Coordinates of C-alpha atoms and ligand atoms in Angstrom, one line a residue:
M75 CA -6.3 47.4 14.7
S76 CA -2.7 46.7 15.1
A77 CA -0.9 46.3 11.7
S78 CA -0.2 42.7 12.6
L79 CA -3.9 41.7 13.5
E80 CA -4.9 43.5 10.2
A81 CA -2.3 41.3 8.3
S82 CA -3.6 38.3 10.0
A83 CA -7.6 39.4 9.3
E84 CA -6.5 39.7 5.6
A85 CA -4.8 36.2 5.4
E86 CA -7.7 34.7 7.1
Q87 CA -10.2 36.3 4.4
A88 CA -7.7 34.8 1.7
L89 CA -8.3 31.4 2.8
D90 CA -10.4 29.4 0.4
Y91 CA -10.5 26.5 3.0
D92 CA -9.5 25.5 6.3
A93 CA -8.1 22.4 5.0
I94 CA -7.2 21.0 1.7
V95 CA -6.7 17.0 1.3
I96 CA -5.0 15.4 -1.4
G97 CA -6.8 12.0 -2.6
A98 CA -10.1 10.8 -2.1
G99 CA -8.9 7.0 -1.0
M100 CA -9.8 5.7 2.1
S101 CA -7.7 8.1 4.0
G102 CA -9.0 10.9 2.2
M103 CA -12.6 10.0 2.8
F104 CA -12.3 9.4 6.4
Q105 CA -10.3 12.4 7.0
L106 CA -12.8 14.8 5.0
L107 CA -15.6 13.4 7.3
R108 CA -13.7 14.3 10.7
L109 CA -13.0 17.6 9.3
R110 CA -16.5 18.6 8.4
E111 CA -17.4 17.3 12.0
M112 CA -15.4 19.8 13.4
G113 CA -16.8 22.5 11.4
M114 CA -13.9 22.7 9.1
K115 CA -14.5 24.2 5.5
A116 CA -12.6 21.2 3.8
R117 CA -12.0 20.3 0.0
V118 CA -10.5 17.1 -1.3
F119 CA -8.6 17.2 -4.5
E120 CA -8.7 13.8 -6.4
A121 CA -6.9 13.0 -9.7
G122 CA -9.3 10.2 -10.7
T123 CA -12.9 10.3 -11.7
G124 CA -14.2 8.6 -8.5
V125 CA -13.5 7.9 -4.9
G126 CA -11.4 4.8 -3.8
G127 CA -7.7 5.4 -4.4
T128 CA -6.2 2.1 -4.4
W129 CA -9.5 0.4 -5.5
Y130 CA -10.2 2.9 -8.0
W131 CA -6.8 2.8 -9.8
N132 CA -5.8 -1.1 -9.6
R133 CA -8.9 -2.5 -11.8
Y134 CA -6.4 -5.5 -13.2
P135 CA -8.0 -8.7 -13.4
G136 CA -7.7 -10.8 -10.4
A137 CA -7.3 -7.6 -8.0
R138 CA -8.6 -8.4 -4.5
F139 CA -8.0 -8.1 -0.8
D140 CA -5.6 -10.2 0.9
S141 CA -6.4 -9.3 4.2
E142 CA -9.7 -10.5 5.5
S143 CA -12.4 -8.2 3.9
Y144 CA -14.4 -7.8 7.3
S145 CA -10.9 -6.8 8.9
Y146 CA -10.5 -4.2 6.1
G147 CA -13.6 -2.2 6.1
F148 CA -14.0 1.1 7.9
S149 CA -14.5 0.4 11.7
F150 CA -15.8 4.0 12.8
S151 CA -19.2 3.7 12.0
K152 CA -21.5 1.1 13.7
E153 CA -24.3 1.7 11.2
L154 CA -22.1 1.2 8.3
L155 CA -20.7 -2.1 9.8
E156 CA -24.6 -3.0 10.0
E157 CA -25.4 -2.3 6.5
W158 CA -22.7 -3.8 4.5
N159 CA -22.0 -7.5 3.9
W160 CA -18.7 -8.9 2.0
S161 CA -19.2 -11.5 -0.2
E162 CA -16.0 -13.3 0.1
H163 CA -13.4 -13.6 3.0
F164 CA -11.3 -11.8 0.4
A165 CA -13.0 -9.5 -1.6
P166 CA -12.3 -8.7 -5.4
Q167 CA -11.5 -5.3 -6.4
P168 CA -15.0 -4.2 -7.9
E169 CA -16.9 -5.0 -4.8
T170 CA -14.3 -3.1 -2.8
L171 CA -14.7 -0.1 -5.0
R172 CA -18.7 -0.6 -4.6
Y173 CA -18.0 -0.5 -0.7
L174 CA -16.1 2.8 -0.9
N175 CA -18.8 4.5 -3.4
M176 CA -21.5 3.4 -0.8
V177 CA -19.5 5.1 2.0
A178 CA -19.0 8.2 0.0
D179 CA -22.9 8.4 -0.7
K180 CA -23.9 7.6 2.9
F181 CA -21.7 10.4 4.2
D182 CA -22.5 12.7 1.4
L183 CA -18.7 13.0 0.7
R184 CA -18.8 14.1 -3.0
R185 CA -19.7 17.6 -2.6
D186 CA -16.4 18.3 -1.0
I187 CA -14.4 16.3 -3.6
Q188 CA -13.3 17.8 -6.8
F189 CA -12.6 14.7 -9.2
R190 CA -10.1 15.0 -12.2
A191 CA -7.9 17.5 -10.1
R192 CA -4.5 16.5 -9.9
V193 CA -2.3 18.7 -7.5
A194 CA 0.8 19.9 -9.1
A195 CA 2.4 22.1 -6.3
A196 CA 1.8 23.0 -2.7
H197 CA 3.5 25.7 -1.3
W198 CA 3.7 27.0 2.4
D199 CA 3.4 30.9 2.9
E200 CA 4.8 31.6 6.4
A201 CA 3.7 35.1 6.3
A202 CA 0.2 34.2 5.8
R203 CA 0.4 30.9 7.6
H204 CA -1.3 28.9 4.7
W205 CA -0.8 26.4 2.1
A206 CA -1.3 27.5 -1.7
V207 CA -2.2 24.5 -3.9
T208 CA -1.9 24.5 -7.7
L209 CA -3.7 22.3 -9.6
E210 CA -2.6 20.9 -13.1
D211 CA -5.1 23.0 -14.8
G212 CA -3.4 25.8 -13.3
S213 CA -6.2 27.0 -10.6
R214 CA -5.1 27.9 -7.2
H215 CA -6.6 27.4 -3.9
V216 CA -5.6 28.6 -0.3
S217 CA -5.9 26.5 2.7
R218 CA -4.6 26.9 6.3
Y219 CA -3.7 22.9 6.5
L220 CA -2.6 20.5 3.8
I221 CA -3.4 17.0 4.3
T222 CA -1.8 14.4 2.2
A223 CA -3.7 11.1 1.6
I224 CA -1.6 10.0 -1.5
G225 CA -1.2 6.2 -0.6
V226 CA 2.0 4.1 -0.4
L227 CA 1.8 2.5 -3.5
S228 CA 0.1 5.0 -5.9
A229 CA 2.9 6.1 -8.1
P230 CA 3.0 3.4 -10.8
T231 CA 6.5 2.9 -12.5
L232 CA 7.0 1.5 -16.0
P233 CA 10.4 0.0 -17.0
R234 CA 12.5 2.1 -19.0
F235 CA 12.8 -0.2 -22.1
E236 CA 13.7 1.1 -25.5
G237 CA 10.6 1.6 -27.8
M238 CA 8.1 1.6 -24.9
D239 CA 5.9 3.7 -27.0
S240 CA 6.2 1.6 -30.3
F241 CA 4.1 -1.2 -29.2
R242 CA 1.0 -1.4 -31.8
G243 CA -1.1 -3.8 -29.4
L244 CA -2.6 -3.0 -26.1
A245 CA -0.3 -2.1 -23.2
F246 CA -1.3 -1.3 -19.6
H247 CA 0.4 -0.8 -16.2
T248 CA -1.9 -2.7 -13.6
A249 CA -2.5 0.4 -11.6
R250 CA -3.6 2.2 -14.8
W251 CA -6.2 -0.4 -16.1
P252 CA -9.0 0.7 -18.1
H253 CA -12.5 0.9 -17.0
E254 CA -13.7 -1.3 -19.7
P255 CA -13.2 -4.9 -19.5
I256 CA -10.3 -6.6 -21.7
D257 CA -10.8 -9.8 -23.4
F258 CA -8.0 -12.1 -23.6
A259 CA -9.7 -15.1 -25.2
G260 CA -7.4 -16.2 -28.3
K261 CA -5.0 -13.3 -27.6
R262 CA -1.0 -13.5 -26.9
V263 CA -0.5 -11.8 -23.7
A264 CA 2.7 -11.1 -22.0
V265 CA 3.1 -10.1 -18.1
I266 CA 6.1 -8.6 -17.0
G267 CA 6.4 -8.4 -13.0
T268 CA 5.9 -11.3 -10.5
G269 CA 4.9 -9.5 -7.4
A270 CA 1.7 -9.6 -5.6
T271 CA -0.1 -7.6 -8.6
G272 CA 1.6 -9.8 -11.1
V273 CA 0.8 -13.1 -9.3
Q274 CA -2.9 -12.0 -9.0
T275 CA -2.9 -11.0 -12.5
I276 CA -1.3 -14.2 -14.0
Q277 CA -3.5 -16.5 -12.3
E278 CA -6.7 -14.5 -13.8
V279 CA -5.3 -13.7 -17.1
A280 CA -4.2 -17.8 -17.8
K281 CA -8.0 -18.7 -17.4
T282 CA -8.7 -17.3 -20.6
A283 CA -5.5 -16.1 -22.7
G284 CA -4.8 -18.0 -25.8
H285 CA -1.2 -17.9 -24.9
L286 CA 0.4 -16.3 -21.7
T287 CA 4.5 -15.5 -21.4
I288 CA 5.5 -14.5 -18.1
F289 CA 8.7 -12.5 -17.6
Q290 CA 9.8 -13.1 -14.3
R291 CA 13.0 -11.1 -13.1
T292 CA 12.9 -12.2 -9.4
P293 CA 10.7 -15.3 -8.2
N294 CA 8.7 -14.5 -5.1
W295 CA 7.6 -16.9 -2.2
C296 CA 3.8 -17.2 -2.6
A297 CA 1.3 -18.8 -0.5
P298 CA -2.3 -20.0 -1.1
L299 CA -4.9 -17.3 -0.2
H300 CA -7.6 -19.9 0.6
N301 CA -10.4 -17.7 -0.5
R302 CA -14.3 -18.6 -0.2
K303 CA -17.8 -17.1 -0.3
I304 CA -18.8 -15.8 3.1
T305 CA -22.4 -17.8 4.1
D306 CA -25.3 -16.0 5.7
E307 CA -24.4 -18.0 9.1
E308 CA -21.0 -16.6 8.9
Q309 CA -21.8 -13.1 8.3
A310 CA -24.1 -13.3 11.3
K311 CA -21.2 -14.4 13.2
I312 CA -18.8 -11.7 11.7
R313 CA -21.5 -8.8 12.5
A314 CA -21.8 -10.1 16.1
D315 CA -18.0 -10.4 16.3
Y316 CA -17.2 -7.0 14.9
P317 CA -15.9 -5.2 18.4
A318 CA -14.1 -8.0 19.4
M319 CA -12.5 -8.6 16.2
F320 CA -11.4 -4.8 15.8
Q321 CA -10.1 -5.1 19.1
R322 CA -7.9 -7.8 18.3
C323 CA -6.7 -5.8 15.2
Q324 CA -5.6 -3.3 17.8
E325 CA -3.6 -5.8 19.7
T326 CA -1.8 -7.7 17.1
F327 CA 1.5 -6.6 15.7
S328 CA 0.4 -5.2 12.3
C329 CA -3.1 -4.8 12.9
F330 CA -4.1 -8.0 10.8
L331 CA -6.3 -10.7 12.4
H332 CA -2.8 -12.9 12.6
T333 CA 0.2 -12.2 14.8
P334 CA 3.4 -13.9 15.1
D335 CA 3.6 -17.2 17.1
P336 CA 5.3 -16.6 20.5
R337 CA 7.3 -19.6 20.0
G338 CA 10.8 -19.8 18.3
T339 CA 11.4 -22.1 15.3
F340 CA 13.5 -24.4 16.9
E341 CA 12.0 -24.3 20.4
V342 CA 9.6 -27.2 18.9
T343 CA 10.6 -30.6 17.3
K344 CA 10.9 -31.1 13.8
E345 CA 7.4 -32.9 13.5
E346 CA 5.8 -30.0 15.4
R347 CA 7.3 -27.5 13.2
E348 CA 6.4 -29.5 10.0
A349 CA 2.7 -29.7 11.3
F350 CA 2.6 -26.1 12.1
Y351 CA 3.9 -24.9 8.6
E352 CA 1.3 -27.5 7.3
E353 CA -1.4 -25.8 9.2
L354 CA -0.2 -22.3 8.1
Y355 CA -0.2 -23.2 4.4
A356 CA -3.5 -24.6 4.6
S357 CA -4.9 -21.4 6.4
P358 CA -6.2 -18.4 4.9
G359 CA -4.8 -15.1 4.0
L360 CA -1.4 -13.6 5.2
C361 CA -1.3 -16.2 8.3
I362 CA 1.7 -18.0 7.2
W363 CA 3.5 -14.7 6.8
V364 CA 2.7 -12.8 9.7
G365 CA 1.5 -15.6 11.9
N366 CA 4.6 -17.7 11.7
F367 CA 7.1 -18.4 14.3
K368 CA 8.6 -15.3 15.8
D369 CA 12.0 -15.6 14.5
T370 CA 11.1 -16.3 11.0
L371 CA 12.3 -12.8 9.9
T372 CA 15.0 -12.4 12.2
D373 CA 16.9 -15.8 12.5
R374 CA 18.5 -16.9 9.2
A375 CA 18.2 -20.8 10.2
A376 CA 14.6 -20.4 11.0
N377 CA 14.2 -18.6 7.9
K378 CA 15.6 -21.4 5.8
E379 CA 13.3 -24.1 7.6
I380 CA 10.2 -22.2 6.3
S381 CA 12.0 -21.4 3.0
D382 CA 12.7 -24.9 2.3
F383 CA 9.1 -26.0 3.3
V384 CA 7.5 -23.8 0.8
A385 CA 10.2 -24.5 -1.8
R386 CA 8.9 -28.3 -1.3
K387 CA 5.3 -27.3 -2.0
I388 CA 6.1 -25.4 -5.2
R389 CA 8.4 -28.7 -6.5
Q390 CA 5.2 -30.7 -5.4
R391 CA 2.8 -28.0 -7.5
V392 CA 4.8 -27.3 -10.5
K393 CA 5.1 -30.4 -12.8
D394 CA 8.1 -29.6 -15.0
P395 CA 11.0 -29.6 -12.2
R396 CA 13.0 -27.0 -14.6
V397 CA 10.2 -24.6 -14.4
A398 CA 9.6 -25.5 -10.5
E399 CA 13.2 -24.4 -10.0
M400 CA 12.9 -21.0 -11.8
L401 CA 9.8 -20.1 -9.7
I402 CA 11.7 -20.9 -6.4
P403 CA 13.7 -17.5 -5.0
T404 CA 17.2 -18.1 -4.4
N405 CA 18.3 -14.6 -3.5
H406 CA 15.9 -14.2 -0.5
G407 CA 14.2 -16.0 2.2
F408 CA 10.5 -16.7 2.7
G409 CA 8.6 -13.5 3.9
T410 CA 11.9 -11.0 3.7
R411 CA 9.9 -9.5 0.7
R412 CA 5.9 -9.3 0.4
V413 CA 4.4 -12.6 0.2
P414 CA 2.0 -12.5 -2.9
L415 CA -1.3 -14.6 -2.0
E416 CA -2.3 -17.0 -4.7
T417 CA -5.0 -19.2 -5.9
R418 CA -3.9 -22.1 -8.1
Y419 CA -0.9 -19.6 -9.4
Y420 CA 1.5 -22.4 -9.5
E421 CA -0.6 -24.6 -11.4
V422 CA -0.8 -22.1 -14.0
Y423 CA 2.9 -23.1 -15.3
N424 CA 1.3 -26.6 -15.9
Q425 CA -0.8 -25.2 -18.8
P426 CA 0.3 -25.8 -22.0
N427 CA -0.1 -22.3 -23.3
V428 CA 2.0 -20.9 -20.5
L429 CA 5.7 -20.0 -20.7
L430 CA 7.9 -18.7 -18.0
V431 CA 10.9 -16.4 -19.3
D432 CA 13.8 -15.8 -17.0
S433 CA 14.1 -12.0 -17.5
K434 CA 17.5 -11.9 -15.1
A435 CA 19.2 -14.6 -17.2
T436 CA 17.9 -13.0 -20.8
P437 CA 16.9 -9.6 -19.8
I438 CA 14.2 -7.6 -22.0
Q439 CA 16.1 -5.1 -24.2
A440 CA 13.3 -3.6 -26.3
I441 CA 9.5 -3.2 -26.7
T442 CA 9.0 -3.7 -30.5
P443 CA 5.9 -2.9 -32.4
T444 CA 4.7 -6.4 -32.3
G445 CA 6.1 -7.4 -28.9
L446 CA 9.3 -7.4 -27.4
R447 CA 12.9 -8.5 -27.6
T448 CA 14.9 -10.1 -25.0
T449 CA 18.9 -10.7 -25.3
E450 CA 17.6 -14.3 -26.5
A451 CA 14.9 -14.3 -28.4
E452 CA 12.0 -12.0 -30.2
Y453 CA 8.4 -12.5 -28.8
E454 CA 5.1 -11.3 -30.4
F455 CA 2.1 -10.2 -28.5
D456 CA -1.5 -8.7 -28.6
I457 CA -1.6 -7.5 -25.1
I458 CA 1.6 -6.4 -22.7
I459 CA 0.7 -6.1 -19.1
Y460 CA 3.2 -4.3 -16.9
A461 CA 2.8 -5.3 -13.5
T462 CA 6.1 -3.6 -12.8
G463 CA 4.9 -2.0 -9.4
F464 CA 5.2 1.4 -7.8
D465 CA 7.7 4.4 -6.6
A466 CA 6.6 3.5 -3.1
L467 CA 6.4 5.2 0.0
T468 CA 8.0 8.8 -1.0
G469 CA 7.1 8.4 -4.8
A470 CA 3.7 10.1 -4.6
F471 CA 5.1 12.9 -2.7
D472 CA 8.0 13.3 -5.2
R473 CA 5.5 14.1 -8.0
I474 CA 3.9 16.9 -6.5
D475 CA 6.0 20.2 -6.1
I476 CA 5.9 20.5 -2.2
R477 CA 7.8 23.4 -0.8
G478 CA 7.8 24.1 3.0
E479 CA 9.5 27.2 4.8
G480 CA 11.7 29.5 2.7
G481 CA 10.6 27.4 -0.5
L482 CA 12.6 24.3 0.8
P483 CA 11.3 21.4 -1.7
L484 CA 10.5 18.4 0.3
K485 CA 12.2 16.3 -2.1
Q486 CA 15.4 18.1 -1.0
K487 CA 14.6 17.7 2.7
W488 CA 14.4 14.0 1.9
A489 CA 17.2 13.5 -0.5
Q490 CA 19.0 11.5 2.1
G491 CA 15.7 9.4 2.9
A492 CA 12.5 10.5 4.7
Q493 CA 12.6 12.2 8.0
T494 CA 9.6 12.6 9.8
M495 CA 7.9 12.6 13.2
L496 CA 5.5 9.5 13.4
G497 CA 5.2 9.6 9.4
M498 CA 2.8 12.4 10.1
L499 CA 4.7 15.8 10.3
V500 CA 7.9 17.1 8.8
E501 CA 10.1 19.9 10.2
D502 CA 10.0 23.1 8.2
F503 CA 6.6 21.9 6.6
P504 CA 4.3 23.6 8.9
N505 CA 0.5 22.6 8.9
M506 CA 1.3 19.6 6.8
F507 CA 0.0 16.4 8.0
M508 CA 0.5 13.1 6.0
L509 CA -1.8 10.0 6.3
L510 CA 0.2 7.1 5.5
G511 CA 3.4 9.3 5.4
P512 CA 6.7 7.5 5.2
H513 CA 7.9 5.7 8.5
T514 CA 4.2 5.3 9.7
A515 CA 2.9 2.0 10.5
L516 CA 1.3 0.3 7.8
G517 CA 0.2 -3.4 8.0
N518 CA -3.5 -3.7 7.7
I519 CA -3.8 -0.5 5.9
P520 CA -7.3 0.7 6.9
R521 CA -6.8 0.3 10.6
S522 CA -3.5 2.5 10.2
I523 CA -5.4 5.0 8.4
E524 CA -8.2 5.3 11.1
Y525 CA -5.6 5.9 13.7
N526 CA -3.7 8.5 11.8
V527 CA -6.8 10.4 10.7
E528 CA -8.1 10.4 14.4
W529 CA -4.6 11.6 15.6
V530 CA -4.6 14.4 13.1
A531 CA -8.2 15.3 13.8
A532 CA -7.4 15.6 17.8
L533 CA -4.5 17.7 16.9
L534 CA -6.5 20.0 14.8
R535 CA -9.3 20.2 17.6
H536 CA -6.9 20.8 20.1
M537 CA -5.5 23.9 17.8
Q538 CA -9.1 24.8 17.5
A539 CA -9.9 25.0 21.0
S540 CA -6.6 26.9 21.9
G541 CA -6.9 29.3 19.0
L542 CA -3.9 27.9 17.4
T543 CA -2.9 28.1 13.7
R544 CA 0.4 26.9 13.1
A545 CA 2.0 23.3 13.8
E546 CA 5.3 22.1 13.2
A547 CA 7.2 19.2 14.4
S548 CA 10.5 19.9 16.3
A549 CA 13.9 19.1 14.7
Q550 CA 14.5 16.7 17.9
A551 CA 11.1 14.9 17.6
V552 CA 12.0 14.3 13.8
A553 CA 15.4 13.1 14.7
A554 CA 14.0 11.0 17.5
W555 CA 11.4 9.2 15.2
T556 CA 13.7 8.7 12.4
E557 CA 16.5 7.3 14.6
H558 CA 13.9 4.9 16.3
V559 CA 12.6 3.8 12.7
K560 CA 16.2 3.0 11.8
Q561 CA 16.9 1.3 15.0
I562 CA 14.0 -0.8 15.0
G563 CA 14.8 -2.2 11.4
A564 CA 18.4 -3.3 12.4
G565 CA 18.6 -7.3 12.3
L566 CA 15.6 -7.7 10.2
L567 CA 16.2 -10.0 7.2
T568 CA 13.7 -7.8 5.3
N569 CA 16.2 -5.1 5.1
E570 CA 18.8 -7.3 3.4
V571 CA 16.9 -7.6 0.3
D572 CA 16.0 -5.3 -2.6
S573 CA 12.0 -4.5 -2.8
W574 CA 9.9 -1.6 -2.4
M575 CA 9.9 -2.1 1.3
T576 CA 13.6 -1.1 1.1
G577 CA 13.0 1.8 -1.0
V578 CA 14.6 0.2 -4.1
N579 CA 13.0 0.6 -7.5
R580 CA 15.5 0.5 -10.5
N581 CA 12.9 2.0 -12.9
V582 CA 13.2 5.2 -10.7
E583 CA 16.6 7.3 -10.8
G584 CA 18.1 7.6 -7.5
K585 CA 16.3 4.5 -6.0
E586 CA 19.0 1.8 -6.6
T587 CA 20.0 1.6 -3.2
R588 CA 18.5 -0.1 -0.1
I589 CA 17.4 2.2 2.8
I590 CA 15.6 1.6 6.0
A591 CA 12.5 2.9 4.2
R592 CA 9.5 1.6 6.4
Y593 CA 8.7 1.5 10.2
S594 CA 9.1 -2.3 11.1
G595 CA 7.9 -2.0 14.8
S596 CA 4.5 -2.9 16.0
A597 CA 1.3 -1.1 15.5
P598 CA 0.6 -1.0 19.3
D599 CA 4.0 0.5 19.9
Y600 CA 3.7 3.1 17.2
R601 CA 0.3 4.2 18.7
A602 CA 1.7 4.2 22.1
W603 CA 4.4 6.7 20.9
C604 CA 1.7 8.8 19.1
D605 CA -0.7 8.9 22.2
R606 CA 2.0 10.0 24.4
V607 CA 2.9 12.9 22.2
A608 CA -0.7 13.8 22.5
A609 CA -1.1 13.1 26.0
E610 CA 1.9 15.5 26.6
G611 CA -0.3 18.4 25.1
Y612 CA 1.8 18.0 21.8
R613 CA 5.0 19.4 23.2
D614 CA 7.3 17.6 20.7
L615 CA 5.5 20.1 18.1
A616 CA 5.9 23.8 18.2
L617 CA 2.4 25.2 18.3
S618 CA 1.4 28.7 18.0
Ligands
NAP836 P1 6.1 -5.3 -6.9 O1 6.1 -6.2 -5.8 O2 7.4 -3.9 -6.7 O3 6.6 -6.1 -8.2 C1 7.0 -5.4 -9.4 C2 7.5 -6.6 -10.2 O4 7.8 -6.3 -11.7 C3 8.7 -7.5 -9.7 O5 8.5 -8.9 -10.0 C4 9.9 -6.8 -10.5 O6 11.1 -7.6 -10.4 C5 9.2 -6.4 -11.8 N1 10.0 -5.4 -12.7 C6 9.7 -4.1 -12.5 N2 10.7 -3.5 -13.1 C7 11.0 -4.4 -14.2 C8 12.0 -4.5 -15.2 N3 12.3 -3.2 -15.7 N4 12.2 -5.6 -15.8 C9 11.7 -6.8 -15.5 N5 10.8 -6.9 -14.4 C10 10.6 -5.6 -13.5 O7 4.9 -4.6 -7.3 P2 3.6 -4.9 -7.1 O8 3.4 -6.4 -7.4 O9 2.7 -4.1 -7.8 O10 3.2 -5.1 -5.7 C11 3.6 -3.8 -4.8 C12 2.9 -4.0 -3.3 O11 1.4 -3.9 -3.7 C13 2.8 -5.4 -2.8 O12 4.0 -5.8 -2.2 C14 1.5 -5.3 -2.1 O13 2.1 -4.9 -0.6 C15 0.6 -4.6 -2.6 N6 -0.3 -5.0 -3.3 C16 -1.4 -5.3 -2.4 C17 -2.3 -6.5 -3.0 C18 -3.4 -6.7 -2.0 O14 -3.4 -6.5 -0.7 N7 -4.4 -7.4 -2.5 C19 -2.2 -6.9 -4.1 C20 -1.5 -6.3 -5.0 C21 -0.4 -5.6 -4.6 P3 12.2 -7.5 -9.5 O15 11.4 -8.1 -8.2 O16 13.3 -8.3 -10.0 O17 12.2 -6.3 -9.1

């Protein structure tokens, strides 16, 4: 046996697994299934005590889907679709978690998932062609492939107020909510943050809290969810329609059931426009955001029309005109940040036991043992809820010491912003595949997950069949995709506003400036690009 063959046989023996997957959310679960099907020895490391990812961690009151339940579930198994009934058009978090646990049981996934296992580091060893993965408990595991399934919004961030640890009451970040129910009855509760999470939390907590104070730094444009129960008759229809519905999701801009209206805002009369806005405002889900006139997010005058319409709705729903004005965004137009969906959210501000505080005018200065202090006043609370968001897109990557060829840290590689091929591969990081990595298509997340998982699985099958053990994106392919992502974001009003979608989070050092953080093209275009790479025999990758 030659020396190099001996070395590679030794390296092969040293492998604990063919593939290590980080995270047991929807992407990690489905990827595990596909890896198993191709005969790979796979291991999933999951920091939590159960499966579900986003739906495991985000147990805050009021957490629920805001894309239609049936369009959100896995589509890969007909049997699964036959077995599961969603109870509401927009299912609450406990139901989604039950669903994902059922999926884990059905496919016997848990035997390959190690829970309470947070990955601290993953280092590429070029000579051995493997990834060495170290858990926080110090254990080391060696694998040919590393698949990150760590989510887009999974690294929660707390504000950096003075005295954060001094508070003597209960305090939670919404994404680290306890597993036991919290009773708000008679309690003085604070909610900091009014993004999609804060809005869902506020409208739920307001139902029972003794007194609720909301600290709002930037108001968002919220729209009604219009949730309701699914009747038996509807369930039968939904089931019969599954193939057509999932096909529709493949064809829409971002895999939702809704897609932009082909008309421009000013191609119709003022009356028609108003009637269309009314129709959208009365429609369920994200329709008003992703099913609006095609120029809503690109034409300033068009954007102002819908913003004015929603502002009128807020003024109608909130009784105190001063509070209504506080709730109307002035620094960004409708839809240029994520539109939180709500159920009687604005009506919460008509309750006598609810106070809205403008945290821009009177910033929070410190958390105190009994509550918090702003520049203007001192407040006392029993419970403080931080609905303060996430270090989005790259944050979960930054929290792991990932090193590629020559020990290069991924954080350093991405110091000027993420550079990826299709959001799935990174040059200098061979055999690392990212599910929902930065610059991938997002939208209706499970639809994107299923596509990414299948694409990675097809690449691995191709490598298996050809006796290949190393895959790396070429510099040209990474540059081409990164440039495309930048170009396609040009002219979008969304990119002129601070939000997680533009990479801004002032609670994280170095994330104060807007960047093109997301792929903002269509999902069909994204898939066409990925399909072309596969159809051309993966020549955009160096395979060996
Ligand atoms: P977010 O949109 O980033 O909102 C965070 C909120 O906290 C903002 O109001 C922010 O104010 C405020 N905040 C942060 N730091 C603060 C500080 N130091 N002082 C005062 N206020 C502070 O986060 P999120 O609401 O968790 O939502 C993130 C994303 O998760 C959503 O956009 C959505 O994509 C997803 N999500 C989905 C669902 C669903 O599908 N059902 C539900 C919830 C969330 P500023 O705006 O001024 O920064």
